[in-house]
Amino acid sequence: AQSVTQLDSQVPVFEEAPVELRCNYSSSVSVYLFWYVQYPNQGLQLLLKYLSGSTLVKGINGFEAEFNKSQTSFHLRKPSVHISDTAEYFCAVSALNTGFQKLVFGTGTRLLVSP
Amino acid sequence: GAVVSQHPSRVICKSGTSVKIECRSLDFQATTMFWYRQFPKQSLMLMATSNEGSKATYEQGVEKDKFLINHASLTLSTLTVTSAHPEDSSFYICSARDKGWGNGYTFGSGTRLTVV
């Protein structure tokens, strides 16, 4: 079975500072990896995804993530955050042995951006 | 891009009544939709996979008779919480996948269910 670990439950950061949200996964088979953002009382919006190819993936709102197979990581980064980036961020994985059908989510990281 | 519409966004019901939540794919056909439950400040837990024209596949520990899922068309899946109790209060979210992986999964905006 697959699992996703987001070690940081909350990350406080000042506006315009860089940020990295960590994600590690566990799987014995090939995976697809995703980052989603959730604003209060809303559904999830896809930030970016890794399916194959280049390990550096660029997404919306200036976010990017790098797939590191040897470290089984898919950390999310942004060079300069805005107040509006305050939200909950979820890392998720889908795996070959489920036909890439099911998404398994991490526990989420709350990004708090202050002025 | 792909859009999934979920209704209602909020519902309050009395204990013992049933509530239906709709999930529609607006601009694409979704043979498979997924239903998640999210407790406050927690992650999303997959409840069931809804397949058009066939029975849903439920995750371990999810009561099939309490959470009825119907996927009667390629654009509509419904989740009915039957005989709701206060412990069923939660945030329910559906998602669907457009064919191919170009857009990944698209999520609905969620339904906040409060059972009083």
mmCIF file with all atom_site columns, C-alpha atoms in Angstrom:
data_model
loop_
_atom_site.group_PDB
_atom_site.id
_atom_site.type_symbol
_atom_site.label_atom_id
_atom_site.label_alt_id
_atom_site.label_comp_id
_atom_site.label_asym_id
_atom_site.label_entity_id
_atom_site.label_seq_id
_atom_site.pdbx_PDB_ins_code
_atom_site.Cartn_x
_atom_site.Cartn_y
_atom_site.Cartn_z
_atom_site.occupancy
_atom_site.B_iso_or_equiv
_atom_site.pdbx_formal_charge
_atom_site.auth_seq_id
_atom_site.auth_comp_id
_atom_site.auth_asym_id
_atom_site.auth_atom_id
_atom_site.pdbx_PDB_model_num
ATOM 1   C CA . ALA A 1 1   ? 0.000   0.000  0.000   1.00 0.00 ? 1   ALA A CA 1
ATOM 2   C CA . GLN A 1 2   ? 1.057   3.546  -0.584  1.00 0.00 ? 2   GLN A CA 1
ATOM 3   C CA . SER A 1 3   ? 1.459   6.245  2.024   1.00 0.00 ? 3   SER A CA 1
ATOM 4   C CA . VAL A 1 4   ? 2.276   9.925  2.039   1.00 0.00 ? 4   VAL A CA 1
ATOM 5   C CA . THR A 1 5   ? 3.997   11.807 4.835   1.00 0.00 ? 5   THR A CA 1
ATOM 6   C CA . GLN A 1 6   ? 3.864   15.544 5.254   1.00 0.00 ? 6   GLN A CA 1
ATOM 7   C CA . LEU A 1 7   ? 6.060   16.153 8.245   1.00 0.00 ? 7   LEU A CA 1
ATOM 8   C CA . ASP A 1 8   ? 5.104   19.774 8.805   1.00 0.00 ? 8   ASP A CA 1
ATOM 9   C CA . SER A 1 9   ? 1.550   20.328 9.961   1.00 0.00 ? 9   SER A CA 1
ATOM 10  C CA . GLN A 1 10  ? 2.009   24.084 9.849   1.00 0.00 ? 10  GLN A CA 1
ATOM 11  C CA . VAL A 1 11  ? 4.562   26.362 8.219   1.00 0.00 ? 11  VAL A CA 1
ATOM 12  C CA . PRO A 1 12  ? 4.591   30.049 9.164   1.00 0.00 ? 12  PRO A CA 1
ATOM 13  C CA . VAL A 1 13  ? 6.407   32.372 6.794   1.00 0.00 ? 13  VAL A CA 1
ATOM 14  C CA . PHE A 1 14  ? 6.623   36.084 6.088   1.00 0.00 ? 14  PHE A CA 1
ATOM 15  C CA . GLU A 1 15  ? 5.349   37.576 2.874   1.00 0.00 ? 15  GLU A CA 1
ATOM 16  C CA . GLU A 1 16  ? 7.876   37.554 -0.004  1.00 0.00 ? 16  GLU A CA 1
ATOM 17  C CA . ALA A 1 17  ? 9.998   34.911 1.713   1.00 0.00 ? 17  ALA A CA 1
ATOM 18  C CA . PRO A 1 18  ? 10.691  31.537 0.046   1.00 0.00 ? 18  PRO A CA 1
ATOM 19  C CA . VAL A 1 19  ? 8.953   28.423 1.292   1.00 0.00 ? 19  VAL A CA 1
ATOM 20  C CA . GLU A 1 20  ? 9.331   24.668 0.970   1.00 0.00 ? 20  GLU A CA 1
ATOM 21  C CA . LEU A 1 21  ? 6.615   22.213 1.969   1.00 0.00 ? 21  LEU A CA 1
ATOM 22  C CA . ARG A 1 22  ? 7.920   18.713 2.402   1.00 0.00 ? 22  ARG A CA 1
ATOM 23  C CA . CYS A 1 23  ? 6.359   15.515 1.105   1.00 0.00 ? 23  CYS A CA 1
ATOM 24  C CA . ASN A 1 24  ? 7.692   11.985 1.251   1.00 0.00 ? 24  ASN A CA 1
ATOM 25  C CA . TYR A 1 25  ? 5.948   8.951  -0.102  1.00 0.00 ? 25  TYR A CA 1
ATOM 26  C CA . SER A 1 26  ? 6.211   5.209  0.233   1.00 0.00 ? 26  SER A CA 1
ATOM 27  C CA . SER A 1 27  ? 5.447   2.819  -2.608  1.00 0.00 ? 27  SER A CA 1
ATOM 28  C CA . SER A 1 28  ? 6.907   -0.348 -4.072  1.00 0.00 ? 28  SER A CA 1
ATOM 29  C CA . VAL A 1 29  ? 5.526   0.430  -7.524  1.00 0.00 ? 29  VAL A CA 1
ATOM 30  C CA . SER A 1 30  ? 5.525   3.357  -9.926  1.00 0.00 ? 30  SER A CA 1
ATOM 31  C CA . VAL A 1 31  ? 3.603   6.395  -8.795  1.00 0.00 ? 31  VAL A CA 1
ATOM 32  C CA . TYR A 1 32  ? 2.111   9.624  -9.976  1.00 0.00 ? 32  TYR A CA 1
ATOM 33  C CA . LEU A 1 33  ? 2.485   12.541 -7.561  1.00 0.00 ? 33  LEU A CA 1
ATOM 34  C CA . PHE A 1 34  ? 0.300   15.583 -6.986  1.00 0.00 ? 34  PHE A CA 1
ATOM 35  C CA . TRP A 1 35  ? 0.096   18.738 -4.938  1.00 0.00 ? 35  TRP A CA 1
ATOM 36  C CA . TYR A 1 36  ? -3.293  20.269 -4.200  1.00 0.00 ? 36  TYR A CA 1
ATOM 37  C CA . VAL A 1 37  ? -4.285  23.472 -2.406  1.00 0.00 ? 37  VAL A CA 1
ATOM 38  C CA . GLN A 1 38  ? -7.444  23.865 -0.344  1.00 0.00 ? 38  GLN A CA 1
ATOM 39  C CA . TYR A 1 39  ? -8.907  27.172 0.787   1.00 0.00 ? 39  TYR A CA 1
ATOM 40  C CA . PRO A 1 40  ? -11.369 27.177 3.730   1.00 0.00 ? 40  PRO A CA 1
ATOM 41  C CA . ASN A 1 41  ? -14.620 25.354 3.026   1.00 0.00 ? 41  ASN A CA 1
ATOM 42  C CA . GLN A 1 42  ? -13.659 24.675 -0.557  1.00 0.00 ? 42  GLN A CA 1
ATOM 43  C CA . GLY A 1 43  ? -12.627 21.705 -2.631  1.00 0.00 ? 43  GLY A CA 1
ATOM 44  C CA . LEU A 1 44  ? -9.111  20.995 -3.798  1.00 0.00 ? 44  LEU A CA 1
ATOM 45  C CA . GLN A 1 45  ? -7.358  22.738 -6.636  1.00 0.00 ? 45  GLN A CA 1
ATOM 46  C CA . LEU A 1 46  ? -4.521  21.066 -8.485  1.00 0.00 ? 46  LEU A CA 1
ATOM 47  C CA . LEU A 1 47  ? -1.250  22.970 -8.195  1.00 0.00 ? 47  LEU A CA 1
ATOM 48  C CA . LEU A 1 48  ? 0.938   20.581 -10.155 1.00 0.00 ? 48  LEU A CA 1
ATOM 49  C CA . LYS A 1 49  ? 1.548   16.941 -10.937 1.00 0.00 ? 49  LYS A CA 1
ATOM 50  C CA . TYR A 1 50  ? 4.375   14.599 -11.817 1.00 0.00 ? 50  TYR A CA 1
ATOM 51  C CA . LEU A 1 51  ? 3.572   11.754 -14.173 1.00 0.00 ? 51  LEU A CA 1
ATOM 52  C CA . SER A 1 52  ? 6.874   11.167 -15.946 1.00 0.00 ? 52  SER A CA 1
ATOM 53  C CA . GLY A 1 53  ? 9.693   12.997 -17.673 1.00 0.00 ? 53  GLY A CA 1
ATOM 54  C CA . SER A 1 54  ? 11.431  16.000 -16.181 1.00 0.00 ? 54  SER A CA 1
ATOM 55  C CA . THR A 1 55  ? 11.695  15.728 -12.428 1.00 0.00 ? 55  THR A CA 1
ATOM 56  C CA . LEU A 1 56  ? 11.198  19.472 -11.960 1.00 0.00 ? 56  LEU A CA 1
ATOM 57  C CA . VAL A 1 57  ? 7.549   20.287 -12.358 1.00 0.00 ? 57  VAL A CA 1
ATOM 58  C CA . LYS A 1 58  ? 6.163   23.797 -12.587 1.00 0.00 ? 58  LYS A CA 1
ATOM 59  C CA . GLY A 1 59  ? 2.614   24.530 -11.567 1.00 0.00 ? 59  GLY A CA 1
ATOM 60  C CA . ILE A 1 60  ? 0.190   27.377 -11.112 1.00 0.00 ? 60  ILE A CA 1
ATOM 61  C CA . ASN A 1 61  ? 0.661   30.428 -8.902  1.00 0.00 ? 61  ASN A CA 1
ATOM 62  C CA . GLY A 1 62  ? 4.454   30.240 -9.131  1.00 0.00 ? 62  GLY A CA 1
ATOM 63  C CA . PHE A 1 63  ? 4.800   26.886 -7.369  1.00 0.00 ? 63  PHE A CA 1
ATOM 64  C CA . GLU A 1 64  ? 7.162   24.143 -8.427  1.00 0.00 ? 64  GLU A CA 1
ATOM 65  C CA . ALA A 1 65  ? 8.099   20.723 -7.120  1.00 0.00 ? 65  ALA A CA 1
ATOM 66  C CA . GLU A 1 66  ? 10.919  18.291 -7.690  1.00 0.00 ? 66  GLU A CA 1
ATOM 67  C CA . PHE A 1 67  ? 10.508  14.552 -7.857  1.00 0.00 ? 67  PHE A CA 1
ATOM 68  C CA . ASN A 1 68  ? 13.401  12.733 -6.198  1.00 0.00 ? 68  ASN A CA 1
ATOM 69  C CA . LYS A 1 69  ? 13.052  9.005  -6.671  1.00 0.00 ? 69  LYS A CA 1
ATOM 70  C CA . SER A 1 70  ? 16.044  8.023  -4.554  1.00 0.00 ? 70  SER A CA 1
ATOM 71  C CA . GLN A 1 71  ? 14.751  10.024 -1.605  1.00 0.00 ? 71  GLN A CA 1
ATOM 72  C CA . THR A 1 72  ? 11.093  9.267  -2.399  1.00 0.00 ? 72  THR A CA 1
ATOM 73  C CA . SER A 1 73  ? 10.300  12.936 -2.041  1.00 0.00 ? 73  SER A CA 1
ATOM 74  C CA . PHE A 1 74  ? 8.206   15.503 -3.877  1.00 0.00 ? 74  PHE A CA 1
ATOM 75  C CA . HIS A 1 75  ? 8.775   18.784 -2.048  1.00 0.00 ? 75  HIS A CA 1
ATOM 76  C CA . LEU A 1 76  ? 6.818   21.874 -3.039  1.00 0.00 ? 76  LEU A CA 1
ATOM 77  C CA . ARG A 1 77  ? 8.578   25.227 -3.321  1.00 0.00 ? 77  ARG A CA 1
ATOM 78  C CA . LYS A 1 78  ? 7.814   28.841 -4.053  1.00 0.00 ? 78  LYS A CA 1
ATOM 79  C CA . PRO A 1 79  ? 10.526  31.508 -4.182  1.00 0.00 ? 79  PRO A CA 1
ATOM 80  C CA . SER A 1 80  ? 8.342   34.345 -2.873  1.00 0.00 ? 80  SER A CA 1
ATOM 81  C CA . VAL A 1 81  ? 4.997   33.827 -1.158  1.00 0.00 ? 81  VAL A CA 1
ATOM 82  C CA . HIS A 1 82  ? 2.008   36.131 -0.964  1.00 0.00 ? 82  HIS A CA 1
ATOM 83  C CA . ILE A 1 83  ? -0.612  36.592 1.722   1.00 0.00 ? 83  ILE A CA 1
ATOM 84  C CA . SER A 1 84  ? -3.069  34.929 -0.633  1.00 0.00 ? 84  SER A CA 1
ATOM 85  C CA . ASP A 1 85  ? -1.030  31.702 -0.539  1.00 0.00 ? 85  ASP A CA 1
ATOM 86  C CA . THR A 1 86  ? -2.293  31.084 3.001   1.00 0.00 ? 86  THR A CA 1
ATOM 87  C CA . ALA A 1 87  ? -4.126  27.759 2.686   1.00 0.00 ? 87  ALA A CA 1
ATOM 88  C CA . GLU A 1 88  ? -3.888  24.039 3.317   1.00 0.00 ? 88  GLU A CA 1
ATOM 89  C CA . TYR A 1 89  ? -1.621  22.095 0.984   1.00 0.00 ? 89  TYR A CA 1
ATOM 90  C CA . PHE A 1 90  ? -1.980  18.381 0.343   1.00 0.00 ? 90  PHE A CA 1
ATOM 91  C CA . CYS A 1 91  ? 0.485   16.040 -1.285  1.00 0.00 ? 91  CYS A CA 1
ATOM 92  C CA . ALA A 1 92  ? -1.056  12.958 -2.893  1.00 0.00 ? 92  ALA A CA 1
ATOM 93  C CA . VAL A 1 93  ? 0.053   9.825  -4.704  1.00 0.00 ? 93  VAL A CA 1
ATOM 94  C CA . SER A 1 94  ? -1.593  7.338  -7.014  1.00 0.00 ? 94  SER A CA 1
ATOM 95  C CA . ALA A 1 95  ? 0.091   4.059  -7.857  1.00 0.00 ? 95  ALA A CA 1
ATOM 96  C CA . LEU A 1 96  ? 0.427   1.513  -10.630 1.00 0.00 ? 96  LEU A CA 1
ATOM 97  C CA . ASN A 1 97  ? -1.095  -1.294 -8.578  1.00 0.00 ? 97  ASN A CA 1
ATOM 98  C CA . THR A 1 98  ? -4.389  0.585  -8.354  1.00 0.00 ? 98  THR A CA 1
ATOM 99  C CA . GLY A 1 99  ? -4.315  1.481  -12.028 1.00 0.00 ? 99  GLY A CA 1
ATOM 100 C CA . PHE A 1 100 ? -3.424  4.985  -10.870 1.00 0.00 ? 100 PHE A CA 1
ATOM 101 C CA . GLN A 1 101 ? -7.090  5.306  -9.919  1.00 0.00 ? 101 GLN A CA 1
ATOM 102 C CA . LYS A 1 102 ? -6.978  6.024  -6.215  1.00 0.00 ? 102 LYS A CA 1
ATOM 103 C CA . LEU A 1 103 ? -5.419  9.054  -4.630  1.00 0.00 ? 103 LEU A CA 1
ATOM 104 C CA . VAL A 1 104 ? -3.821  8.688  -1.225  1.00 0.00 ? 104 VAL A CA 1
ATOM 105 C CA . PHE A 1 105 ? -3.385  11.987 0.572   1.00 0.00 ? 105 PHE A CA 1
ATOM 106 C CA . GLY A 1 106 ? -0.949  13.202 3.154   1.00 0.00 ? 106 GLY A CA 1
ATOM 107 C CA . THR A 1 107 ? -2.230  14.864 6.300   1.00 0.00 ? 107 THR A CA 1
ATOM 108 C CA . GLY A 1 108 ? -1.738  18.332 4.881   1.00 0.00 ? 108 GLY A CA 1
ATOM 109 C CA . THR A 1 109 ? 0.423   21.335 5.684   1.00 0.00 ? 109 THR A CA 1
ATOM 110 C CA . ARG A 1 110 ? -1.090  24.644 6.638   1.00 0.00 ? 110 ARG A CA 1
ATOM 111 C CA . LEU A 1 111 ? 0.882   27.515 5.126   1.00 0.00 ? 111 LEU A CA 1
ATOM 112 C CA . LEU A 1 112 ? 0.458   30.725 7.100   1.00 0.00 ? 112 LEU A CA 1
ATOM 113 C CA . VAL A 1 113 ? 1.787   33.828 5.373   1.00 0.00 ? 113 VAL A CA 1
ATOM 114 C CA . SER A 1 114 ? 1.996   36.968 7.450   1.00 0.00 ? 114 SER A CA 1
ATOM 115 C CA . PRO A 1 115 ? 2.906   40.553 6.485   1.00 0.00 ? 115 PRO A CA 1
ATOM 116 C CA . GLY B 2 1   ? -10.682 23.242 -18.015 1.00 0.00 ? 1   GLY B CA 1
ATOM 117 C CA . ALA B 2 2   ? -12.598 20.399 -16.431 1.00 0.00 ? 2   ALA B CA 1
ATOM 118 C CA . VAL B 2 3   ? -15.203 21.508 -13.894 1.00 0.00 ? 3   VAL B CA 1
ATOM 119 C CA . VAL B 2 4   ? -16.960 19.454 -11.235 1.00 0.00 ? 4   VAL B CA 1
ATOM 120 C CA . SER B 2 5   ? -20.046 20.972 -9.658  1.00 0.00 ? 5   SER B CA 1
ATOM 121 C CA . GLN B 2 6   ? -21.114 19.775 -6.215  1.00 0.00 ? 6   GLN B CA 1
ATOM 122 C CA . HIS B 2 7   ? -24.403 20.656 -4.504  1.00 0.00 ? 7   HIS B CA 1
ATOM 123 C CA . PRO B 2 8   ? -25.417 21.633 -1.962  1.00 0.00 ? 8   PRO B CA 1
ATOM 124 C CA . SER B 2 9   ? -22.451 23.475 -0.497  1.00 0.00 ? 9   SER B CA 1
ATOM 125 C CA . ARG B 2 10  ? -23.978 23.408 2.972   1.00 0.00 ? 10  ARG B CA 1
ATOM 126 C CA . VAL B 2 11  ? -26.808 21.411 4.476   1.00 0.00 ? 11  VAL B CA 1
ATOM 127 C CA . ILE B 2 12  ? -28.215 21.088 7.969   1.00 0.00 ? 12  ILE B CA 1
ATOM 128 C CA . CYS B 2 13  ? -30.507 18.181 8.644   1.00 0.00 ? 13  CYS B CA 1
ATOM 129 C CA . LYS B 2 14  ? -32.205 16.568 11.584  1.00 0.00 ? 14  LYS B CA 1
ATOM 130 C CA . SER B 2 15  ? -30.945 13.342 13.037  1.00 0.00 ? 15  SER B CA 1
ATOM 131 C CA . GLY B 2 16  ? -32.618 10.362 11.392  1.00 0.00 ? 16  GLY B CA 1
ATOM 132 C CA . THR B 2 17  ? -33.268 12.023 8.040   1.00 0.00 ? 17  THR B CA 1
ATOM 133 C CA . SER B 2 18  ? -31.467 11.395 4.747   1.00 0.00 ? 18  SER B CA 1
ATOM 134 C CA . VAL B 2 19  ? -29.438 13.845 2.704   1.00 0.00 ? 19  VAL B CA 1
ATOM 135 C CA . LYS B 2 20  ? -28.467 13.640 -0.959  1.00 0.00 ? 20  LYS B CA 1
ATOM 136 C CA . ILE B 2 21  ? -25.341 15.281 -2.344  1.00 0.00 ? 21  ILE B CA 1
ATOM 137 C CA . GLU B 2 22  ? -24.875 15.670 -6.086  1.00 0.00 ? 22  GLU B CA 1
ATOM 138 C CA . CYS B 2 23  ? -21.648 15.728 -8.047  1.00 0.00 ? 23  CYS B CA 1
ATOM 139 C CA . ARG B 2 24  ? -21.718 16.690 -11.723 1.00 0.00 ? 24  ARG B CA 1
ATOM 140 C CA . SER B 2 25  ? -18.981 16.853 -14.311 1.00 0.00 ? 25  SER B CA 1
ATOM 141 C CA . LEU B 2 26  ? -19.941 19.879 -16.374 1.00 0.00 ? 26  LEU B CA 1
ATOM 142 C CA . ASP B 2 27  ? -17.782 19.725 -19.461 1.00 0.00 ? 27  ASP B CA 1
ATOM 143 C CA . PHE B 2 28  ? -16.521 16.178 -19.591 1.00 0.00 ? 28  PHE B CA 1
ATOM 144 C CA . GLN B 2 29  ? -17.716 12.648 -19.115 1.00 0.00 ? 29  GLN B CA 1
ATOM 145 C CA . ALA B 2 30  ? -16.569 10.867 -15.995 1.00 0.00 ? 30  ALA B CA 1
ATOM 146 C CA . THR B 2 31  ? -16.854 7.096  -15.940 1.00 0.00 ? 31  THR B CA 1
ATOM 147 C CA . THR B 2 32  ? -15.381 7.148  -12.470 1.00 0.00 ? 32  THR B CA 1
ATOM 148 C CA . MET B 2 33  ? -16.010 9.536  -9.617  1.00 0.00 ? 33  MET B CA 1
ATOM 149 C CA . PHE B 2 34  ? -14.683 9.431  -6.103  1.00 0.00 ? 34  PHE B CA 1
ATOM 150 C CA . TRP B 2 35  ? -16.216 10.428 -2.787  1.00 0.00 ? 35  TRP B CA 1
ATOM 151 C CA . TYR B 2 36  ? -14.095 11.652 0.101   1.00 0.00 ? 36  TYR B CA 1
ATOM 152 C CA . ARG B 2 37  ? -14.786 12.642 3.666   1.00 0.00 ? 37  ARG B CA 1
ATOM 153 C CA . GLN B 2 38  ? -12.749 15.225 5.491   1.00 0.00 ? 38  GLN B CA 1
ATOM 154 C CA . PHE B 2 39  ? -12.837 15.827 9.236   1.00 0.00 ? 39  PHE B CA 1
ATOM 155 C CA . PRO B 2 40  ? -11.820 19.243 10.598  1.00 0.00 ? 40  PRO B CA 1
ATOM 156 C CA . LYS B 2 41  ? -8.139  19.954 10.137  1.00 0.00 ? 41  LYS B CA 1
ATOM 157 C CA . GLN B 2 42  ? -7.546  16.488 8.735   1.00 0.00 ? 42  GLN B CA 1
ATOM 158 C CA . SER B 2 43  ? -6.805  14.947 5.391   1.00 0.00 ? 43  SER B CA 1
ATOM 159 C CA . LEU B 2 44  ? -9.221  13.487 2.881   1.00 0.00 ? 44  LEU B CA 1
ATOM 160 C CA . MET B 2 45  ? -10.255 9.890  3.336   1.00 0.00 ? 45  MET B CA 1
ATOM 161 C CA . LEU B 2 46  ? -11.526 8.019  0.305   1.00 0.00 ? 46  LEU B CA 1
ATOM 162 C CA . MET B 2 47  ? -14.958 6.590  1.015   1.00 0.00 ? 47  MET B CA 1
ATOM 163 C CA . ALA B 2 48  ? -15.851 4.961  -2.274  1.00 0.00 ? 48  ALA B CA 1
ATOM 164 C CA . THR B 2 49  ? -15.244 4.812  -5.972  1.00 0.00 ? 49  THR B CA 1
ATOM 165 C CA . SER B 2 50  ? -18.333 5.393  -8.070  1.00 0.00 ? 50  SER B CA 1
ATOM 166 C CA . ASN B 2 51  ? -18.485 3.669  -11.442 1.00 0.00 ? 51  ASN B CA 1
ATOM 167 C CA . GLU B 2 52  ? -21.039 4.645  -14.069 1.00 0.00 ? 52  GLU B CA 1
ATOM 168 C CA . GLY B 2 53  ? -23.602 1.918  -14.576 1.00 0.00 ? 53  GLY B CA 1
ATOM 169 C CA . SER B 2 54  ? -22.331 -0.377 -11.861 1.00 0.00 ? 54  SER B CA 1
ATOM 170 C CA . LYS B 2 55  ? -22.106 -0.672 -8.106  1.00 0.00 ? 55  LYS B CA 1
ATOM 171 C CA . ALA B 2 56  ? -19.754 1.541  -6.189  1.00 0.00 ? 56  ALA B CA 1
ATOM 172 C CA . THR B 2 57  ? -16.637 0.144  -4.606  1.00 0.00 ? 57  THR B CA 1
ATOM 173 C CA . TYR B 2 58  ? -16.428 1.051  -0.936  1.00 0.00 ? 58  TYR B CA 1
ATOM 174 C CA . GLU B 2 59  ? -13.292 1.390  1.135   1.00 0.00 ? 59  GLU B CA 1
ATOM 175 C CA . GLN B 2 60  ? -12.838 -0.768 4.172   1.00 0.00 ? 60  GLN B CA 1
ATOM 176 C CA . GLY B 2 61  ? -14.831 0.462  7.141   1.00 0.00 ? 61  GLY B CA 1
ATOM 177 C CA . VAL B 2 62  ? -17.330 2.514  5.129   1.00 0.00 ? 62  VAL B CA 1
ATOM 178 C CA . GLU B 2 63  ? -20.935 1.412  5.607   1.00 0.00 ? 63  GLU B CA 1
ATOM 179 C CA . LYS B 2 64  ? -22.505 0.726  2.245   1.00 0.00 ? 64  LYS B CA 1
ATOM 180 C CA . ASP B 2 65  ? -26.048 0.960  3.567   1.00 0.00 ? 65  ASP B CA 1
ATOM 181 C CA . LYS B 2 66  ? -25.440 4.285  5.227   1.00 0.00 ? 66  LYS B CA 1
ATOM 182 C CA . PHE B 2 67  ? -23.623 5.971  2.350   1.00 0.00 ? 67  PHE B CA 1
ATOM 183 C CA . LEU B 2 68  ? -25.533 5.116  -0.812  1.00 0.00 ? 68  LEU B CA 1
ATOM 184 C CA . ILE B 2 69  ? -23.798 5.988  -4.053  1.00 0.00 ? 69  ILE B CA 1
ATOM 185 C CA . ASN B 2 70  ? -25.479 6.115  -7.427  1.00 0.00 ? 70  ASN B CA 1
ATOM 186 C CA . HIS B 2 71  ? -23.703 6.865  -10.698 1.00 0.00 ? 71  HIS B CA 1
ATOM 187 C CA . ALA B 2 72  ? -26.534 6.694  -13.188 1.00 0.00 ? 72  ALA B CA 1
ATOM 188 C CA . SER B 2 73  ? -24.953 8.737  -15.972 1.00 0.00 ? 73  SER B CA 1
ATOM 189 C CA . LEU B 2 74  ? -21.539 9.770  -17.213 1.00 0.00 ? 74  LEU B CA 1
ATOM 190 C CA . THR B 2 75  ? -21.935 13.218 -15.683 1.00 0.00 ? 75  THR B CA 1
ATOM 191 C CA . LEU B 2 76  ? -23.712 12.618 -12.383 1.00 0.00 ? 76  LEU B CA 1
ATOM 192 C CA . SER B 2 77  ? -22.931 10.756 -9.189  1.00 0.00 ? 77  SER B CA 1
ATOM 193 C CA . THR B 2 78  ? -24.905 11.120 -5.977  1.00 0.00 ? 78  THR B CA 1
ATOM 194 C CA . LEU B 2 79  ? -24.071 10.320 -2.370  1.00 0.00 ? 79  LEU B CA 1
ATOM 195 C CA . THR B 2 80  ? -27.002 9.805  -0.011  1.00 0.00 ? 80  THR B CA 1
ATOM 196 C CA . VAL B 2 81  ? -26.332 9.786  3.704   1.00 0.00 ? 81  VAL B CA 1
ATOM 197 C CA . THR B 2 82  ? -29.177 7.726  5.124   1.00 0.00 ? 82  THR B CA 1
ATOM 198 C CA . SER B 2 83  ? -30.535 8.009  8.642   1.00 0.00 ? 83  SER B CA 1
ATOM 199 C CA . ALA B 2 84  ? -27.984 10.660 9.420   1.00 0.00 ? 84  ALA B CA 1
ATOM 200 C CA . HIS B 2 85  ? -26.560 11.044 12.915  1.00 0.00 ? 85  HIS B CA 1
ATOM 201 C CA . PRO B 2 86  ? -24.435 13.816 14.411  1.00 0.00 ? 86  PRO B CA 1
ATOM 202 C CA . GLU B 2 87  ? -21.285 11.740 13.923  1.00 0.00 ? 87  GLU B CA 1
ATOM 203 C CA . ASP B 2 88  ? -21.922 11.879 10.160  1.00 0.00 ? 88  ASP B CA 1
ATOM 204 C CA . SER B 2 89  ? -21.354 15.623 10.274  1.00 0.00 ? 89  SER B CA 1
ATOM 205 C CA . SER B 2 90  ? -18.364 16.286 8.080   1.00 0.00 ? 90  SER B CA 1
ATOM 206 C CA . PHE B 2 91  ? -17.111 17.839 4.861   1.00 0.00 ? 91  PHE B CA 1
ATOM 207 C CA . TYR B 2 92  ? -17.804 15.617 1.857   1.00 0.00 ? 92  TYR B CA 1
ATOM 208 C CA . ILE B 2 93  ? -15.931 16.136 -1.413  1.00 0.00 ? 93  ILE B CA 1
ATOM 209 C CA . CYS B 2 94  ? -16.303 14.438 -4.770  1.00 0.00 ? 94  CYS B CA 1
ATOM 210 C CA . SER B 2 95  ? -13.788 14.245 -7.569  1.00 0.00 ? 95  SER B CA 1
ATOM 211 C CA . ALA B 2 96  ? -13.706 13.014 -11.134 1.00 0.00 ? 96  ALA B CA 1
ATOM 212 C CA . ARG B 2 97  ? -11.041 12.332 -13.674 1.00 0.00 ? 97  ARG B CA 1
ATOM 213 C CA . ASP B 2 98  ? -11.224 13.600 -17.183 1.00 0.00 ? 98  ASP B CA 1
ATOM 214 C CA . LYS B 2 99  ? -10.115 11.009 -19.706 1.00 0.00 ? 99  LYS B CA 1
ATOM 215 C CA . GLY B 2 100 ? -6.381  10.784 -19.881 1.00 0.00 ? 100 GLY B CA 1
ATOM 216 C CA . TRP B 2 101 ? -4.167  12.383 -17.287 1.00 0.00 ? 101 TRP B CA 1
ATOM 217 C CA . GLY B 2 102 ? -3.890  15.797 -18.813 1.00 0.00 ? 102 GLY B CA 1
ATOM 218 C CA . ASN B 2 103 ? -5.927  17.414 -16.091 1.00 0.00 ? 103 ASN B CA 1
ATOM 219 C CA . GLY B 2 104 ? -5.492  14.951 -13.262 1.00 0.00 ? 104 GLY B CA 1
ATOM 220 C CA . TYR B 2 105 ? -8.390  14.792 -10.871 1.00 0.00 ? 105 TYR B CA 1
ATOM 221 C CA . THR B 2 106 ? -10.884 17.629 -10.596 1.00 0.00 ? 106 THR B CA 1
ATOM 222 C CA . PHE B 2 107 ? -12.556 18.202 -7.255  1.00 0.00 ? 107 PHE B CA 1
ATOM 223 C CA . GLY B 2 108 ? -15.942 19.581 -6.401  1.00 0.00 ? 108 GLY B CA 1
ATOM 224 C CA . SER B 2 109 ? -16.214 22.481 -3.972  1.00 0.00 ? 109 SER B CA 1
ATOM 225 C CA . GLY B 2 110 ? -17.395 20.221 -1.162  1.00 0.00 ? 110 GLY B CA 1
ATOM 226 C CA . THR B 2 111 ? -20.514 19.887 0.995   1.00 0.00 ? 111 THR B CA 1
ATOM 227 C CA . ARG B 2 112 ? -20.548 20.788 4.678   1.00 0.00 ? 112 ARG B CA 1
ATOM 228 C CA . LEU B 2 113 ? -23.063 18.458 6.339   1.00 0.00 ? 113 LEU B CA 1
ATOM 229 C CA . THR B 2 114 ? -24.254 19.244 9.842   1.00 0.00 ? 114 THR B CA 1
ATOM 230 C CA . VAL B 2 115 ? -26.600 16.810 11.536  1.00 0.00 ? 115 VAL B CA 1
ATOM 231 C CA . VAL B 2 116 ? -28.456 18.218 14.535  1.00 0.00 ? 116 VAL B CA 1
#
